[in-house]
Amino acid sequence: MSREKTKAVLNQSVADLSKASALVHQVHWYLRGPGFMKLHPKMDELMADLNNHLDALSERLITIGGSPVSTLKEFDELSKIEMDVATWDKTIEERFNEVVKAYKYLSELFEEGIEATDAEGDAVTNDMFTSAKGSIEKTVWMLESELGVAPGL
């Protein structure tokens, strides 16, 4: 089986995880205000988690005969995650809301991956998307809890 849908959603994930990592890195650098001391190192953890998903899904794409996008230009052109040039005038809450928006999009994308891999009979990649989706959803819960938002709202 050619797994074209699976390859396409894997490549979309490569671009979006790369851009999400850049967004979190931007927050890491431009974070200011109460909570900085505990939140600054948390951004390092989030970047590491995103990069672990990125590496695993990129290598899976190669394993099944695909070619992951790999340049900043490709990431920016393919990614659906919004990212603006950083400024110093945003609050921690505004920055975290940008990250939550990106993570919620990733959750939806990974659901598309679950559906594509299910349709194409790729249980291995399906498991990877399922695991990544669970990890992303947990991070959304944690970020929204930091913002004072109850789960599921």
PDB file of C-alpha atoms in Angstrom:
ATOM      1  CA  MET A   1       0.000   0.000   0.000  1.00  0.00           C
ATOM      2  CA  SER A   2       1.316   3.455  -0.880  1.00  0.00           C
ATOM      3  CA  ARG A   3      -0.044   5.169   2.267  1.00  0.00           C
ATOM      4  CA  GLU A   4      -0.281   8.538   0.506  1.00  0.00           C
ATOM      5  CA  LYS A   5      -2.714  10.011   3.057  1.00  0.00           C
ATOM      6  CA  THR A   6      -0.500   8.851   5.903  1.00  0.00           C
ATOM      7  CA  LYS A   7       2.584  10.333   4.273  1.00  0.00           C
ATOM      8  CA  ALA A   8       0.790  13.633   3.684  1.00  0.00           C
ATOM      9  CA  VAL A   9      -0.378  13.982   7.293  1.00  0.00           C
ATOM     10  CA  LEU A  10       3.069  12.945   8.552  1.00  0.00           C
ATOM     11  CA  ASN A  11       4.668  15.678   6.445  1.00  0.00           C
ATOM     12  CA  GLN A  12       2.072  18.194   7.633  1.00  0.00           C
ATOM     13  CA  SER A  13       2.971  17.157  11.176  1.00  0.00           C
ATOM     14  CA  VAL A  14       6.670  17.685  10.484  1.00  0.00           C
ATOM     15  CA  ALA A  15       6.024  21.249   9.333  1.00  0.00           C
ATOM     16  CA  ASP A  16       3.593  22.036  12.127  1.00  0.00           C
ATOM     17  CA  LEU A  17       5.686  20.512  14.918  1.00  0.00           C
ATOM     18  CA  SER A  18       8.691  22.472  13.661  1.00  0.00           C
ATOM     19  CA  LYS A  19       6.750  25.715  13.689  1.00  0.00           C
ATOM     20  CA  ALA A  20       5.132  24.924  17.065  1.00  0.00           C
ATOM     21  CA  SER A  21       8.597  24.391  18.517  1.00  0.00           C
ATOM     22  CA  ALA A  22       9.687  27.768  17.116  1.00  0.00           C
ATOM     23  CA  LEU A  23       6.601  29.376  18.670  1.00  0.00           C
ATOM     24  CA  VAL A  24       7.352  27.869  22.078  1.00  0.00           C
ATOM     25  CA  HIS A  25      10.975  28.971  21.707  1.00  0.00           C
ATOM     26  CA  GLN A  26       9.775  32.488  20.971  1.00  0.00           C
ATOM     27  CA  VAL A  27       7.661  32.412  24.152  1.00  0.00           C
ATOM     28  CA  HIS A  28      10.692  31.110  26.037  1.00  0.00           C
ATOM     29  CA  TRP A  29      12.747  34.118  24.933  1.00  0.00           C
ATOM     30  CA  TYR A  30      10.066  36.793  25.226  1.00  0.00           C
ATOM     31  CA  LEU A  31       8.395  35.642  28.446  1.00  0.00           C
ATOM     32  CA  ARG A  32       8.124  38.410  31.040  1.00  0.00           C
ATOM     33  CA  GLY A  33       6.193  38.885  34.269  1.00  0.00           C
ATOM     34  CA  PRO A  34       4.998  36.982  37.325  1.00  0.00           C
ATOM     35  CA  GLY A  35       5.731  33.291  37.020  1.00  0.00           C
ATOM     36  CA  PHE A  36       8.745  33.789  34.758  1.00  0.00           C
ATOM     37  CA  MET A  37      11.093  31.740  36.958  1.00  0.00           C
ATOM     38  CA  LYS A  38       8.938  28.595  36.824  1.00  0.00           C
ATOM     39  CA  LEU A  39       7.553  29.070  33.310  1.00  0.00           C
ATOM     40  CA  HIS A  40      10.822  29.810  31.525  1.00  0.00           C
ATOM     41  CA  PRO A  41      12.252  26.298  32.139  1.00  0.00           C
ATOM     42  CA  LYS A  42       8.840  24.774  31.377  1.00  0.00           C
ATOM     43  CA  MET A  43       9.184  26.106  27.831  1.00  0.00           C
ATOM     44  CA  ASP A  44      12.377  24.030  27.489  1.00  0.00           C
ATOM     45  CA  GLU A  45      10.370  20.932  28.449  1.00  0.00           C
ATOM     46  CA  LEU A  46       7.649  21.756  25.933  1.00  0.00           C
ATOM     47  CA  MET A  47      10.218  22.249  23.157  1.00  0.00           C
ATOM     48  CA  ALA A  48      11.846  18.919  24.020  1.00  0.00           C
ATOM     49  CA  ASP A  49       8.490  17.134  23.875  1.00  0.00           C
ATOM     50  CA  LEU A  50       7.611  18.718  20.529  1.00  0.00           C
ATOM     51  CA  ASN A  51      11.023  17.833  19.125  1.00  0.00           C
ATOM     52  CA  ASN A  52      10.638  14.215  20.305  1.00  0.00           C
ATOM     53  CA  HIS A  53       7.319  13.961  18.439  1.00  0.00           C
ATOM     54  CA  LEU A  54       8.923  15.652  15.434  1.00  0.00           C
ATOM     55  CA  ASP A  55      11.825  13.212  15.339  1.00  0.00           C
ATOM     56  CA  ALA A  56       9.625  10.144  15.751  1.00  0.00           C
ATOM     57  CA  LEU A  57       7.107  11.164  13.088  1.00  0.00           C
ATOM     58  CA  SER A  58       9.839  12.289  10.654  1.00  0.00           C
ATOM     59  CA  GLU A  59      11.647   8.978  11.007  1.00  0.00           C
ATOM     60  CA  ARG A  60       8.377   7.092  10.561  1.00  0.00           C
ATOM     61  CA  LEU A  61       7.740   9.030   7.345  1.00  0.00           C
ATOM     62  CA  ILE A  62      11.174   8.010   6.060  1.00  0.00           C
ATOM     63  CA  THR A  63      10.583   4.406   7.162  1.00  0.00           C
ATOM     64  CA  ILE A  64       7.433   4.131   5.024  1.00  0.00           C
ATOM     65  CA  GLY A  65       9.092   5.673   1.967  1.00  0.00           C
ATOM     66  CA  GLY A  66       8.323   9.357   2.388  1.00  0.00           C
ATOM     67  CA  SER A  67      10.521  12.418   2.369  1.00  0.00           C
ATOM     68  CA  PRO A  68      10.000  14.882   5.230  1.00  0.00           C
ATOM     69  CA  VAL A  69      10.138  18.590   4.594  1.00  0.00           C
ATOM     70  CA  SER A  70      13.299  19.888   6.190  1.00  0.00           C
ATOM     71  CA  THR A  71      13.858  23.576   5.527  1.00  0.00           C
ATOM     72  CA  LEU A  72      12.593  26.633   7.363  1.00  0.00           C
ATOM     73  CA  LYS A  73      10.976  27.778   4.114  1.00  0.00           C
ATOM     74  CA  GLU A  74       9.084  24.489   3.734  1.00  0.00           C
ATOM     75  CA  PHE A  75       7.998  24.527   7.382  1.00  0.00           C
ATOM     76  CA  ASP A  76       6.655  28.062   7.055  1.00  0.00           C
ATOM     77  CA  GLU A  77       4.931  27.445   3.717  1.00  0.00           C
ATOM     78  CA  LEU A  78       3.271  24.166   4.760  1.00  0.00           C
ATOM     79  CA  SER A  79       2.496  24.873   8.406  1.00  0.00           C
ATOM     80  CA  LYS A  80      -0.934  26.078   9.435  1.00  0.00           C
ATOM     81  CA  ILE A  81       0.345  27.411  12.766  1.00  0.00           C
ATOM     82  CA  GLU A  82       0.291  31.197  12.970  1.00  0.00           C
ATOM     83  CA  MET A  83       3.346  32.988  14.264  1.00  0.00           C
ATOM     84  CA  ASP A  84       4.171  36.673  14.248  1.00  0.00           C
ATOM     85  CA  VAL A  85       7.413  38.530  14.804  1.00  0.00           C
ATOM     86  CA  ALA A  86       7.856  38.791  18.572  1.00  0.00           C
ATOM     87  CA  THR A  87       7.340  41.985  20.492  1.00  0.00           C
ATOM     88  CA  TRP A  88       7.894  42.810  24.143  1.00  0.00           C
ATOM     89  CA  ASP A  89       4.363  44.033  24.779  1.00  0.00           C
ATOM     90  CA  LYS A  90       2.526  40.702  25.153  1.00  0.00           C
ATOM     91  CA  THR A  91       1.555  39.283  28.518  1.00  0.00           C
ATOM     92  CA  ILE A  92       2.265  35.733  29.643  1.00  0.00           C
ATOM     93  CA  GLU A  93      -1.438  35.022  29.205  1.00  0.00           C
ATOM     94  CA  GLU A  94      -1.413  36.256  25.601  1.00  0.00           C
ATOM     95  CA  ARG A  95       1.673  34.179  24.819  1.00  0.00           C
ATOM     96  CA  PHE A  96       0.234  31.056  26.435  1.00  0.00           C
ATOM     97  CA  ASN A  97      -3.014  31.498  24.514  1.00  0.00           C
ATOM     98  CA  GLU A  98      -0.989  31.440  21.268  1.00  0.00           C
ATOM     99  CA  VAL A  99       0.670  28.204  22.374  1.00  0.00           C
ATOM    100  CA  VAL A 100      -2.669  26.663  23.416  1.00  0.00           C
ATOM    101  CA  LYS A 101      -4.115  27.530  19.998  1.00  0.00           C
ATOM    102  CA  ALA A 102      -1.177  25.811  18.273  1.00  0.00           C
ATOM    103  CA  TYR A 103      -1.456  22.744  20.502  1.00  0.00           C
ATOM    104  CA  LYS A 104      -5.202  22.430  19.911  1.00  0.00           C
ATOM    105  CA  TYR A 105      -4.510  22.527  16.185  1.00  0.00           C
ATOM    106  CA  LEU A 106      -1.872  19.796  16.604  1.00  0.00           C
ATOM    107  CA  SER A 107      -4.420  17.658  18.440  1.00  0.00           C
ATOM    108  CA  GLU A 108      -6.827  18.029  15.508  1.00  0.00           C
ATOM    109  CA  LEU A 109      -4.044  17.246  13.036  1.00  0.00           C
ATOM    110  CA  PHE A 110      -3.055  14.115  14.932  1.00  0.00           C
ATOM    111  CA  GLU A 111      -6.714  13.040  14.860  1.00  0.00           C
ATOM    112  CA  GLU A 112      -6.523  13.353  11.068  1.00  0.00           C
ATOM    113  CA  GLY A 113      -3.421  11.174  11.252  1.00  0.00           C
ATOM    114  CA  ILE A 114      -5.292   8.575  13.288  1.00  0.00           C
ATOM    115  CA  GLU A 115      -8.089   8.528  10.715  1.00  0.00           C
ATOM    116  CA  ALA A 116      -5.707   8.338   7.716  1.00  0.00           C
ATOM    117  CA  THR A 117      -3.603   5.566   9.222  1.00  0.00           C
ATOM    118  CA  ASP A 118      -6.720   3.639  10.198  1.00  0.00           C
ATOM    119  CA  ALA A 119      -8.062   3.894   6.634  1.00  0.00           C
ATOM    120  CA  GLU A 120      -4.718   2.802   5.180  1.00  0.00           C
ATOM    121  CA  GLY A 121      -4.134  -0.008   7.684  1.00  0.00           C
ATOM    122  CA  ASP A 122      -0.960   1.409   9.241  1.00  0.00           C
ATOM    123  CA  ALA A 123      -1.250   0.366  12.890  1.00  0.00           C
ATOM    124  CA  VAL A 124       2.286   1.485  13.774  1.00  0.00           C
ATOM    125  CA  THR A 125       1.804   5.073  12.625  1.00  0.00           C
ATOM    126  CA  ASN A 126      -1.699   5.057  14.097  1.00  0.00           C
ATOM    127  CA  ASP A 127      -0.210   4.225  17.488  1.00  0.00           C
ATOM    128  CA  MET A 128       2.316   7.045  17.116  1.00  0.00           C
ATOM    129  CA  PHE A 129      -0.395   9.588  16.311  1.00  0.00           C
ATOM    130  CA  THR A 130      -2.562   8.308  19.164  1.00  0.00           C
ATOM    131  CA  SER A 131       0.301   8.663  21.637  1.00  0.00           C
ATOM    132  CA  ALA A 132       1.261  12.115  20.332  1.00  0.00           C
ATOM    133  CA  LYS A 133      -2.361  13.280  20.520  1.00  0.00           C
ATOM    134  CA  GLY A 134      -2.608  12.168  24.148  1.00  0.00           C
ATOM    135  CA  SER A 135       0.589  14.011  25.027  1.00  0.00           C
ATOM    136  CA  ILE A 136      -0.563  17.195  23.277  1.00  0.00           C
ATOM    137  CA  GLU A 137      -3.985  17.059  24.948  1.00  0.00           C
ATOM    138  CA  LYS A 138      -2.332  16.727  28.362  1.00  0.00           C
ATOM    139  CA  THR A 139      -0.188  19.778  27.625  1.00  0.00           C
ATOM    140  CA  VAL A 140      -3.283  21.761  26.592  1.00  0.00           C
ATOM    141  CA  TRP A 141      -4.878  20.845  29.912  1.00  0.00           C
ATOM    142  CA  MET A 142      -1.774  21.961  31.818  1.00  0.00           C
ATOM    143  CA  LEU A 143      -1.394  25.244  29.908  1.00  0.00           C
ATOM    144  CA  GLU A 144      -5.066  26.073  30.269  1.00  0.00           C
ATOM    145  CA  SER A 145      -4.903  25.230  33.979  1.00  0.00           C
ATOM    146  CA  GLU A 146      -2.040  27.724  34.293  1.00  0.00           C
ATOM    147  CA  LEU A 147      -4.366  30.241  32.633  1.00  0.00           C
ATOM    148  CA  GLY A 148      -7.192  29.391  35.053  1.00  0.00           C
ATOM    149  CA  VAL A 149      -9.356  27.631  32.460  1.00  0.00           C
ATOM    150  CA  ALA A 150     -11.247  24.523  33.570  1.00  0.00           C
ATOM    151  CA  PRO A 151     -10.770  21.327  31.483  1.00  0.00           C
ATOM    152  CA  GLY A 152     -12.957  21.011  28.425  1.00  0.00           C
ATOM    153  CA  LEU A 153     -14.058  24.652  28.267  1.00  0.00           C
TER     154      LEU A 153
END
